[in-house]
CSV table of C-alpha atoms in Angstrom, one decimal:
chain,number,residue,atom,x,y,z
A,1,MET,CA,-5.2,28.2,4.4
A,2,ARG,CA,-1.6,27.6,5.4
A,3,LEU,CA,0.0,24.2,4.7
A,4,LEU,CA,3.5,22.8,4.5
A,5,LEU,CA,3.4,19.3,3.0
A,6,ILE,CA,6.7,17.5,3.0
A,7,SER,CA,7.6,14.4,1.0
A,8,ASN,CA,9.8,12.7,3.5
A,9,SER,CA,11.3,13.4,7.0
A,10,THR,CA,14.8,12.5,6.1
A,11,ASN,CA,16.9,12.2,3.0
A,12,ALA,CA,19.1,9.1,2.6
A,13,GLY,CA,22.3,9.5,4.6
A,14,GLU,CA,21.1,12.7,6.4
A,15,GLU,CA,20.0,13.3,9.9
A,16,TYR,CA,16.3,13.0,11.0
A,17,LEU,CA,14.1,15.9,9.9
A,18,LYS,CA,17.3,17.9,9.0
A,19,TYR,CA,16.6,19.1,5.4
A,20,PRO,CA,13.1,20.6,6.0
A,21,ILE,CA,13.7,22.3,9.4
A,22,GLU,CA,14.7,25.7,8.0
A,23,GLU,CA,11.6,25.8,5.9
A,24,ILE,CA,9.5,24.7,8.9
A,25,LYS,CA,11.1,27.5,10.9
A,26,SER,CA,10.1,30.2,8.5
A,27,PHE,CA,6.6,28.6,7.9
A,28,LEU,CA,5.9,28.6,11.6
A,29,GLU,CA,7.3,32.0,12.4
A,30,GLY,CA,5.6,33.4,15.5
A,31,VAL,CA,4.5,29.9,16.7
A,32,SER,CA,5.9,28.9,20.1
A,33,GLU,CA,4.2,25.5,20.5
A,34,VAL,CA,2.8,22.9,18.2
A,35,LEU,CA,0.4,20.0,18.7
A,36,PHE,CA,2.0,16.9,17.3
A,37,VAL,CA,0.1,13.9,16.0
A,38,PRO,CA,2.4,10.8,16.4
A,39,TYR,CA,0.0,8.0,15.5
A,40,ALA,CA,1.9,6.9,12.3
A,41,ALA,CA,4.5,5.5,14.6
A,42,VAL,CA,4.1,1.7,14.8
A,43,SER,CA,7.4,0.0,15.6
A,44,PHE,CA,8.5,2.6,18.1
A,45,SER,CA,6.6,4.5,20.9
A,46,TYR,CA,4.7,7.8,20.7
A,47,ASP,CA,7.0,9.0,23.5
A,48,ILE,CA,10.1,8.3,21.4
A,49,TYR,CA,8.5,10.0,18.4
A,50,GLU,CA,7.6,13.1,20.3
A,51,SER,CA,11.2,13.4,21.7
A,52,LYS,CA,12.8,12.8,18.3
A,53,VAL,CA,10.7,15.7,16.8
A,54,GLN,CA,11.2,17.9,19.9
A,55,SER,CA,15.0,17.5,19.5
A,56,ARG,CA,14.9,18.9,16.0
A,57,PHE,CA,12.3,21.6,16.9
A,58,ASP,CA,14.5,22.7,19.8
A,59,GLU,CA,16.7,24.2,17.1
A,60,ILE,CA,13.9,26.5,16.0
A,61,GLY,CA,12.7,27.2,19.6
A,62,ILE,CA,9.3,25.5,19.3
A,63,LYS,CA,7.8,23.3,22.0
A,64,VAL,CA,6.2,20.0,20.8
A,65,VAL,CA,3.2,18.6,22.6
A,66,SER,CA,2.1,15.2,21.4
A,67,THR,CA,-1.7,14.4,21.3
A,68,HIS,CA,-1.1,10.9,22.8
A,69,ARG,CA,-0.6,12.7,26.2
A,70,LEU,CA,-3.9,14.5,26.2
A,71,ASP,CA,-7.3,13.4,27.4
A,72,ASN,CA,-9.1,15.1,24.6
A,73,PRO,CA,-6.9,15.7,21.5
A,74,ALA,CA,-9.8,17.0,19.4
A,75,LEU,CA,-10.5,19.7,21.9
A,76,ALA,CA,-6.8,20.6,22.1
A,77,ILE,CA,-6.8,21.1,18.3
A,78,ALA,CA,-9.4,23.8,18.7
A,79,THR,CA,-6.9,26.0,20.4
A,80,ALA,CA,-3.6,24.8,19.0
A,81,GLN,CA,-1.2,27.4,17.5
A,82,ALA,CA,-0.3,24.9,14.8
A,83,VAL,CA,-0.7,21.1,14.1
A,84,VAL,CA,2.2,18.9,12.9
A,85,VAL,CA,1.5,15.4,11.7
A,86,GLY,CA,4.5,13.0,11.5
A,87,GLY,CA,5.1,10.2,9.0
A,88,GLY,CA,5.1,6.4,9.5
A,89,ASN,CA,2.3,4.1,8.6
A,90,THR,CA,-0.7,6.0,7.0
A,91,PHE,CA,-3.3,3.3,7.9
A,92,ALA,CA,-2.3,3.3,11.6
A,93,LEU,CA,-2.3,7.1,11.5
A,94,VAL,CA,-5.7,7.4,9.8
A,95,LYS,CA,-7.3,4.8,12.1
A,96,ARG,CA,-6.5,6.6,15.3
A,97,MET,CA,-7.1,10.1,13.9
A,98,GLN,CA,-10.6,8.9,12.9
A,99,GLU,CA,-11.2,7.3,16.3
A,100,GLU,CA,-10.3,10.5,18.1
A,101,GLY,CA,-12.3,12.8,15.7
A,102,LEU,CA,-9.1,14.6,14.5
A,103,MET,CA,-9.9,14.8,10.8
A,104,SER,CA,-12.8,17.2,11.1
A,105,ALA,CA,-11.2,19.1,14.1
A,106,ILE,CA,-8.1,19.8,12.0
A,107,LYS,CA,-10.0,20.6,8.8
A,108,SER,CA,-12.1,23.2,10.7
A,109,ARG,CA,-8.9,24.9,12.1
A,110,ILE,CA,-7.1,24.8,8.7
A,111,ASP,CA,-10.1,26.5,7.2
A,112,LYS,CA,-9.6,29.3,9.7
A,113,GLY,CA,-6.0,29.8,8.9
A,114,MET,CA,-4.1,27.6,11.4
A,115,PRO,CA,-0.8,26.4,10.0
A,116,PHE,CA,-0.5,22.7,9.3
A,117,VAL,CA,2.8,20.8,8.8
A,118,GLY,CA,3.0,17.2,7.7
A,119,TRP,CA,5.5,14.9,6.2
A,120,SER,CA,5.1,11.6,4.4
A,121,ALA,CA,1.9,10.0,6.0
A,122,GLY,CA,1.3,13.4,7.6
A,123,SER,CA,1.1,14.9,4.1
A,124,ASN,CA,-1.2,12.1,2.9
A,125,VAL,CA,-3.8,12.8,5.5
A,126,CYS,CA,-4.2,16.4,4.3
A,127,CYS,CA,-5.5,15.0,1.0
A,128,PRO,CA,-9.1,14.0,0.4
A,129,THR,CA,-8.3,10.3,1.0
A,130,LEU,CA,-5.5,8.0,2.1
A,131,CYS,CA,-5.3,6.6,-1.4
A,132,THR,CA,-1.9,7.2,-3.1
A,133,THR,CA,0.0,6.4,0.1
A,134,ASN,CA,2.9,4.0,-0.4
A,135,ASP,CA,2.3,2.4,3.0
A,136,MET,CA,1.3,-1.2,3.7
A,137,PRO,CA,-2.3,-1.7,5.0
A,138,ILE,CA,-1.5,-3.0,8.4
A,139,VAL,CA,-4.8,-2.1,10.2
A,140,GLN,CA,-8.2,-1.2,8.8
A,141,PRO,CA,-9.4,2.4,9.4
A,142,GLN,CA,-13.1,3.3,9.6
A,143,SER,CA,-12.9,4.7,6.0
A,144,PHE,CA,-10.3,6.0,3.5
A,145,ASN,CA,-11.5,9.6,4.0
A,146,THR,CA,-9.0,12.0,5.5
A,147,ILE,CA,-8.7,15.8,6.2
A,148,GLY,CA,-9.4,16.9,2.7
A,149,ALA,CA,-7.8,20.4,3.0
A,150,ILE,CA,-6.5,20.1,-0.6
A,151,LYS,CA,-8.4,18.8,-3.5
A,152,PHE,CA,-5.7,16.6,-5.0
A,153,GLN,CA,-3.8,13.5,-3.8
A,154,ILE,CA,-0.1,13.6,-2.9
A,155,ASN,CA,2.2,10.6,-3.5
A,156,PRO,CA,5.1,11.3,-1.1
A,157,HIS,CA,8.5,9.6,-1.6
A,158,TYR,CA,7.7,9.7,-5.4
A,159,LEU,CA,10.2,7.3,-7.0
A,160,ASP,CA,10.9,7.1,-10.7
A,161,HIS,CA,12.3,3.6,-11.1
A,162,ASN,CA,12.2,0.1,-9.6
A,163,PRO,CA,15.3,-1.6,-8.4
A,164,GLU,CA,17.1,-3.6,-11.1
A,165,GLY,CA,15.5,-7.0,-11.9
A,166,HIS,CA,12.3,-6.4,-9.9
A,167,ALA,CA,9.1,-6.9,-11.8
A,168,GLY,CA,6.6,-5.4,-9.3
A,169,GLU,CA,4.7,-2.3,-10.4
A,170,THR,CA,6.6,1.0,-10.7
A,171,ARG,CA,5.2,4.0,-8.7
A,172,GLU,CA,3.9,5.5,-12.0
A,173,GLN,CA,2.0,2.3,-12.8
A,174,ARG,CA,0.4,2.3,-9.3
A,175,ILE,CA,-0.6,6.0,-9.7
A,176,GLU,CA,-2.0,5.2,-13.2
A,177,GLU,CA,-4.2,2.5,-11.6
A,178,TYR,CA,-5.4,5.1,-9.1
A,179,ILE,CA,-6.3,7.7,-11.8
A,180,ALA,CA,-8.0,5.0,-13.9
A,181,ALA,CA,-10.2,4.2,-10.9
A,182,ASN,CA,-10.6,7.9,-9.9
A,183,GLN,CA,-10.7,9.8,-13.2
A,184,ASP,CA,-11.5,13.3,-12.0
A,185,MET,CA,-8.6,13.4,-9.5
A,186,TYR,CA,-5.1,14.9,-9.8
A,187,VAL,CA,-2.1,13.1,-8.2
A,188,ALA,CA,1.1,15.0,-7.3
A,189,GLY,CA,4.2,12.8,-7.3
A,190,LEU,CA,6.3,14.6,-4.7
A,191,ARG,CA,9.9,13.4,-4.9
A,192,GLU,CA,12.1,13.1,-1.8
A,193,GLY,CA,13.7,16.3,-0.6
A,194,CYS,CA,10.7,18.3,-1.8
A,195,MET,CA,7.7,20.0,-0.2
A,196,LEU,CA,4.5,21.7,-1.2
A,197,LYS,CA,3.4,25.0,0.4
A,198,VAL,CA,-0.1,26.4,0.4
A,199,GLU,CA,-0.5,30.1,1.4
A,200,GLY,CA,-4.1,31.1,0.9
A,201,GLU,CA,-5.0,30.2,-2.7
A,202,GLU,CA,-1.4,29.8,-3.8
A,203,LEU,CA,0.4,26.5,-4.1
A,204,SER,CA,4.2,26.4,-4.6
A,205,LEU,CA,6.9,23.8,-4.7
A,206,ILE,CA,10.1,23.9,-2.7
A,207,GLY,CA,13.0,21.7,-3.7
A,208,SER,CA,15.3,21.0,-6.6
A,209,ARG,CA,13.3,18.3,-8.3
A,210,PRO,CA,10.1,18.9,-10.2
A,211,LEU,CA,6.6,17.7,-9.2
A,212,ARG,CA,5.2,15.0,-11.4
A,213,VAL,CA,1.4,15.6,-12.0
A,214,PHE,CA,-0.9,12.8,-13.1
A,215,LYS,CA,-4.5,13.0,-14.4
A,216,TYR,CA,-6.5,10.4,-16.2
A,217,GLY,CA,-6.3,10.5,-20.0
A,218,GLU,CA,-3.4,13.0,-20.0
A,219,GLU,CA,0.3,12.6,-20.2
A,220,PRO,CA,2.0,13.2,-16.8
A,221,ILE,CA,3.6,16.7,-16.6
A,222,GLU,CA,6.6,17.9,-14.7
A,223,ILE,CA,6.4,21.3,-13.0
A,224,ALA,CA,9.5,22.7,-11.3
A,225,ALA,CA,9.7,25.1,-8.4
A,226,GLY,CA,8.6,28.6,-9.6
A,227,GLY,CA,6.2,27.1,-12.0
A,228,ASP,CA,2.4,27.5,-12.2
A,229,PHE,CA,0.5,25.0,-10.0
A,230,THR,CA,-3.0,26.6,-10.3
A,231,LEU,CA,-4.3,23.4,-12.0
A,232,LEU,CA,-4.1,21.7,-8.6
A,233,MET,CA,-6.0,24.3,-6.6
B,1,MET,CA,-7.2,-28.1,0.7
B,2,ARG,CA,-5.3,-27.5,-2.6
B,3,LEU,CA,-3.6,-24.1,-3.2
B,4,LEU,CA,-1.0,-22.8,-5.5
B,5,LEU,CA,0.0,-19.3,-4.4
B,6,ILE,CA,2.4,-17.6,-6.8
B,7,SER,CA,4.5,-14.5,-6.0
B,8,ASN,CA,4.4,-12.8,-9.4
B,9,SER,CA,3.0,-13.6,-12.8
B,10,THR,CA,6.1,-12.6,-14.7
B,11,ASN,CA,9.8,-12.5,-13.9
B,12,ALA,CA,11.7,-9.3,-15.2
B,13,GLY,CA,12.5,-9.8,-18.8
B,14,GLU,CA,10.4,-12.9,-19.3
B,15,GLU,CA,7.1,-13.6,-21.0
B,16,TYR,CA,3.8,-13.2,-19.2
B,17,LEU,CA,3.0,-16.1,-16.9
B,18,LYS,CA,5.8,-18.1,-18.4
B,19,TYR,CA,7.8,-19.3,-15.4
B,20,PRO,CA,4.9,-20.8,-13.4
B,21,ILE,CA,3.0,-22.4,-16.2
B,22,GLU,CA,4.5,-25.9,-15.9
B,23,GLU,CA,3.8,-25.9,-12.2
B,24,ILE,CA,0.2,-24.7,-12.8
B,25,LYS,CA,-0.1,-27.6,-15.4
B,26,SER,CA,0.9,-30.3,-12.9
B,27,PHE,CA,-1.2,-28.7,-10.1
B,28,LEU,CA,-4.3,-28.6,-12.3
B,29,GLU,CA,-3.9,-32.1,-13.7
B,30,GLY,CA,-7.3,-33.4,-14.8
B,31,VAL,CA,-8.9,-29.9,-14.9
B,32,SER,CA,-10.3,-28.9,-18.3
B,33,GLU,CA,-11.8,-25.5,-17.4
B,34,VAL,CA,-11.0,-22.8,-14.8
B,35,LEU,CA,-13.1,-19.9,-13.5
B,36,PHE,CA,-10.9,-16.8,-13.7
B,37,VAL,CA,-11.3,-13.8,-11.4
B,38,PRO,CA,-10.0,-10.8,-13.3
B,39,TYR,CA,-11.0,-7.9,-11.0
B,40,ALA,CA,-7.4,-6.9,-10.1
B,41,ALA,CA,-7.1,-5.4,-13.6
B,42,VAL,CA,-7.5,-1.7,-13.4
B,43,SER,CA,-5.7,0.0,-16.3
B,44,PHE,CA,-6.7,-2.6,-18.9
B,45,SER,CA,-10.0,-4.4,-19.5
B,46,TYR,CA,-11.2,-7.7,-18.0
B,47,ASP,CA,-11.6,-9.0,-21.6
B,48,ILE,CA,-8.0,-8.4,-22.3
B,49,TYR,CA,-7.0,-10.0,-19.0
B,50,GLU,CA,-9.0,-13.1,-19.8
B,51,SER,CA,-7.4,-13.4,-23.2
B,52,LYS,CA,-3.9,-12.9,-21.9
B,53,VAL,CA,-4.4,-15.7,-19.4
B,54,GLN,CA,-6.2,-17.9,-22.0
B,55,SER,CA,-3.2,-17.6,-24.4
B,56,ARG,CA,-0.9,-19.0,-21.8
B,57,PHE,CA,-3.4,-21.6,-20.5
B,58,ASP,CA,-3.8,-22.8,-24.2
B,59,GLU,CA,-0.4,-24.3,-23.8
B,60,ILE,CA,-1.6,-26.6,-21.1
B,61,GLY,CA,-5.0,-27.3,-22.7
B,62,ILE,CA,-7.2,-25.5,-20.1
B,63,LYS,CA,-10.2,-23.3,-21.0
B,64,VAL,CA,-10.4,-20.0,-19.1
B,65,VAL,CA,-13.8,-18.5,-18.3
B,66,SER,CA,-13.7,-15.1,-16.7
B,67,THR,CA,-16.3,-14.2,-13.9
B,68,HIS,CA,-17.0,-10.8,-15.4
B,69,ARG,CA,-19.0,-12.5,-18.2
B,70,LEU,CA,-21.3,-14.3,-15.8
B,71,ASP,CA,-24.6,-13.1,-14.4
B,72,ASN,CA,-23.9,-14.8,-11.1
B,73,PRO,CA,-20.2,-15.5,-10.4
B,74,ALA,CA,-20.8,-16.7,-6.9
B,75,LEU,CA,-23.1,-19.4,-8.2
B,76,ALA,CA,-20.6,-20.4,-10.9
B,77,ILE,CA,-17.9,-20.9,-8.2
B,78,ALA,CA,-20.1,-23.6,-6.6
B,79,THR,CA,-19.6,-25.8,-9.6
B,80,ALA,CA,-16.2,-24.7,-10.9
B,81,GLN,CA,-13.5,-27.3,-11.4
B,82,ALA,CA,-10.9,-24.8,-10.2
B,83,VAL,CA,-10.6,-21.1,-9.5
B,84,VAL,CA,-7.8,-18.9,-10.7
B,85,VAL,CA,-7.3,-15.3,-9.4
B,86,GLY,CA,-5.0,-13.0,-11.3
B,87,GLY,CA,-2.8,-10.2,-10.0
B,88,GLY,CA,-3.1,-6.5,-10.3
B,89,ASN,CA,-4.4,-4.1,-7.7
B,90,THR,CA,-5.5,-5.9,-4.5
B,91,PHE,CA,-7.9,-3.2,-3.3
B,92,ALA,CA,-9.8,-3.2,-6.6
B,93,LEU,CA,-9.9,-7.0,-6.6
B,94,VAL,CA,-11.1,-7.3,-3.0
B,95,LYS,CA,-13.8,-4.6,-3.4
B,96,ARG,CA,-15.5,-6.4,-6.3
B,97,MET,CA,-15.0,-9.9,-4.9
B,98,GLN,CA,-16.7,-8.7,-1.7
B,99,GLU,CA,-19.5,-7.0,-3.7
B,100,GLU,CA,-20.2,-10.3,-5.6
B,101,GLY,CA,-19.9,-12.5,-2.5
B,102,LEU,CA,-16.9,-14.4,-3.9
B,103,MET,CA,-14.8,-14.6,-0.7
B,104,SER,CA,-17.1,-17.0,1.1
B,105,ALA,CA,-18.1,-18.9,-2.1
B,106,ILE,CA,-14.5,-19.6,-2.8
B,107,LYS,CA,-13.6,-20.5,0.8
B,108,SER,CA,-16.4,-23.0,0.9
B,109,ARG,CA,-15.1,-24.8,-2.2
B,110,ILE,CA,-11.5,-24.7,-1.1
B,111,ASP,CA,-12.6,-26.4,2.1
B,112,LYS,CA,-14.1,-29.2,0.0
B,113,GLY,CA,-10.9,-29.7,-2.0
B,114,MET,CA,-11.3,-27.5,-5.1
B,115,PRO,CA,-7.9,-26.4,-6.5
B,116,PHE,CA,-7.2,-22.7,-6.2
B,117,VAL,CA,-4.4,-20.8,-8.1
B,118,GLY,CA,-3.5,-17.2,-7.4
B,119,TRP,CA,-0.6,-14.9,-8.3
B,120,SER,CA,0.4,-11.6,-6.6
B,121,ALA,CA,-2.9,-10.0,-5.5
B,122,GLY,CA,-4.5,-13.4,-6.2
B,123,SER,CA,-2.3,-14.9,-3.6
B,124,ASN,CA,-3.0,-12.0,-1.2
B,125,VAL,CA,-6.7,-12.7,-1.2
B,126,CYS,CA,-6.2,-16.3,0.0
B,127,CYS,CA,-4.8,-14.9,3.3
B,128,PRO,CA,-7.0,-13.8,6.2
B,129,THR,CA,-6.8,-10.2,5.2
B,130,LEU,CA,-5.5,-7.9,2.4
B,131,CYS,CA,-2.9,-6.6,4.8
B,132,THR,CA,0.7,-7.1,3.6
B,133,THR,CA,-0.2,-6.4,0.0
B,134,ASN,CA,2.3,-4.0,-1.7
B,135,ASP,CA,-0.5,-2.4,-3.7
B,136,MET,CA,-1.7,1.2,-3.6
B,137,PRO,CA,-5.1,1.7,-2.0
B,138,ILE,CA,-7.0,3.1,-5.0
B,139,VAL,CA,-10.5,2.2,-3.9
B,140,GLN,CA,-12.0,1.4,-0.5
B,141,PRO,CA,-13.3,-2.2,-0.1
B,142,GLN,CA,-16.1,-3.1,2.4
B,143,SER,CA,-13.5,-4.5,4.7
B,144,PHE,CA,-9.9,-5.8,4.7
B,145,ASN,CA,-11.1,-9.5,5.3
B,146,THR,CA,-10.4,-11.9,2.4
B,147,ILE,CA,-10.8,-15.6,1.8
B,148,GLY,CA,-8.8,-16.8,4.8
B,149,ALA,CA,-7.9,-20.3,3.4
B,150,ILE,CA,-4.5,-20.0,5.1
B,151,LYS,CA,-3.8,-18.7,8.5
B,152,PHE,CA,-0.8,-16.5,7.7
B,153,GLN,CA,-0.2,-13.5,5.5
B,154,ILE,CA,1.8,-13.6,2.2
B,155,ASN,CA,3.9,-10.6,1.0
B,156,PRO,CA,4.3,-11.3,-2.7
B,157,HIS,CA,7.1,-9.8,-4.8
B,158,TYR,CA,9.1,-9.8,-1.5
B,159,LEU,CA,12.1,-7.5,-2.1
B,160,ASP,CA,15.2,-7.3,0.1
B,161,HIS,CA,16.5,-3.8,-0.7
B,162,ASN,CA,15.4,-0.3,-1.7
B,163,PRO,CA,16.8,1.4,-4.8
B,164,GLU,CA,20.0,3.3,-4.0
B,165,GLY,CA,19.5,6.7,-2.4
B,166,HIS,CA,15.8,6.2,-1.6
B,167,ALA,CA,14.8,6.8,2.0
B,168,GLY,CA,11.3,5.2,2.0
B,169,GLU,CA,10.7,2.2,4.1
B,170,THR,CA,12.1,-1.2,3.0
B,171,ARG,CA,9.8,-4.1,2.6
B,172,GLU,CA,11.1,-5.6,5.8
B,173,GLN,CA,10.4,-2.4,7.7
B,174,ARG,CA,6.8,-2.4,6.4
B,175,ILE,CA,6.3,-6.0,7.4
B,176,GLU,CA,7.8,-5.2,10.8
B,177,GLU,CA,5.1,-2.6,11.2
B,178,TYR,CA,2.4,-5.1,10.3
B,179,ILE,CA,3.7,-7.7,12.9
B,180,ALA,CA,4.0,-4.9,15.5
B,181,ALA,CA,0.3,-4.1,14.9
B,182,ASN,CA,-0.7,-7.8,14.6
B,183,GLN,CA,1.5,-9.7,17.0
B,184,ASP,CA,0.0,-13.2,16.6
B,185,MET,CA,0.4,-13.3,12.8
B,186,TYR,CA,3.0,-14.9,10.7
B,187,VAL,CA,4.1,-13.2,7.4
B,188,ALA,CA,5.7,-15.1,4.6
B,189,GLY,CA,7.9,-12.9,2.3
B,190,LEU,CA,7.6,-14.7,-1.0
B,191,ARG,CA,10.3,-13.6,-3.4
B,192,GLU,CA,9.7,-13.2,-7.1
B,193,GLY,CA,10.0,-16.5,-9.1
B,194,CYS,CA,8.7,-18.5,-6.1
B,195,MET,CA,5.4,-20.1,-5.1
B,196,LEU,CA,3.8,-21.8,-2.1
B,197,LYS,CA,1.8,-25.0,-2.6
B,198,VAL,CA,-0.6,-26.4,-0.1
B,199,GLU,CA,-1.7,-30.1,-0.5
B,200,GLY,CA,-4.0,-31.1,2.4
B,201,GLU,CA,-2.1,-30.2,5.6
B,202,GLU,CA,1.3,-29.8,3.8
B,203,LEU,CA,2.9,-26.6,2.8
B,204,SER,CA,5.9,-26.5,0.5
B,205,LEU,CA,7.9,-23.9,-1.3
B,206,ILE,CA,8.7,-24.1,-5.0
B,207,GLY,CA,11.6,-21.9,-6.3
B,208,SER,CA,15.3,-21.3,-5.9
B,209,ARG,CA,15.0,-18.5,-3.3
B,210,PRO,CA,14.1,-19.1,0.3
B,211,LEU,CA,10.9,-17.9,2.0
B,212,ARG,CA,11.5,-15.1,4.6
B,213,VAL,CA,9.2,-15.7,7.6
B,214,PHE,CA,8.4,-12.9,10.1
B,215,LYS,CA,6.7,-13.1,13.5
B,216,TYR,CA,6.6,-10.4,16.2
B,217,GLY,CA,9.4,-10.5,18.7
B,218,GLU,CA,11.4,-13.1,16.7
B,219,GLU,CA,14.2,-12.7,14.2
B,220,PRO,CA,13.1,-13.3,10.7
B,221,ILE,CA,14.0,-16.8,9.4
B,222,GLU,CA,14.8,-18.1,6.0
B,223,ILE,CA,13.4,-21.4,4.9
B,224,ALA,CA,14.4,-22.9,1.5
B,225,ALA,CA,12.5,-25.3,-0.7
B,226,GLY,CA,12.5,-28.8,0.9
B,227,GLY,CA,12.5,-27.2,4.4
B,228,ASP,CA,9.9,-27.5,7.2
B,229,PHE,CA,7.0,-25.1,6.9
B,230,THR,CA,4.8,-26.6,9.6
B,231,LEU,CA,5.0,-23.4,11.7
B,232,LEU,CA,2.8,-21.7,9.1
B,233,MET,CA,0.0,-24.3,9.0
């Protein structure tokens, strides 16, 4: 299994998909073309999304082919060199991936070693369910089940604090609700600028900020890059 | 139709359910007992939720009976003087309300004039769907459909800005995704400390901060208390 699961496409004040591109390059070494799943885009077109990603992937010499151009995306996944799933709205992404049968098609290829790259919502769909997304439910998918390549849930864009004076739940409170309702599950709070890499059975963290790991009945723990992540695998 | 839809239970730094209690008192004039729906509580018990709300409602002389104590909550709604739905996690709330048949039971009573009070997730469930909640999807409800007493969606805890340095979507961006995917719907961004009141055909805003109203293809508009809200009804 080969996965690169990125918290966020873009750090505040930086260019689109800039910070993770070198990591994507080395992760996708030998790949000349990727199949791109653009369905998390809601307020801009899939064409625009494909060309934004292509612009950045031009730097690493990889051609981007978006699934929205294909008659049978699930079939194309069967022969793709790699699959890349972009961020945006998780509910919109999951709905159309389910409608096109992409969850099981991608899972089957991941099991056979095909590299998978996702960021934000694209990392969420690699988890067992869409739960722990930060996104607003704007459409209803068939179910909350997603690819399930990993056994734990990722919370991308993990954020430690609320804006001053705001009384809504903090991210940690939201995740505590999730683990209270799903007591056997681990949640990995993946801060911006960070990514998780799975190579075979080994999980590692890339980035300067630690992963915050939640499990029901236990104190959250912080694990920095280079640490031991076996509890998640 | 009589609805009091409150953005948030508690302002930052204030006591629980303190700021809206005088408004609840005048809205529920003549009511001696309310049926309370506590199912948005996830990380604390329904018993505790009931007693927290009872403590505040003691100040206005109203008895609180929580539906989790009843054999047949839907039947109890048929004869309730008023229904109060508390905040917490919207997905957990919707799931159990659907399982117990409370959505249609409450809608039927609202149509006949029974007063309804909700805050946060409790305001969300009065909308056509749970879409536009800020909450994390921690469990999967039967569907996204909710009570539908009003025709527009509320975004409670509406927040203008992100914390400094955070690149995740702003609330406005999230709502723009919702209206892009649901182009005939209005969304009302209800800031903390504010509430919407429906008396018959009339909608009004209570609170010192304006309502921010979103519709696809239009610039968001701000409407302050005392303004004209007929476009939402």
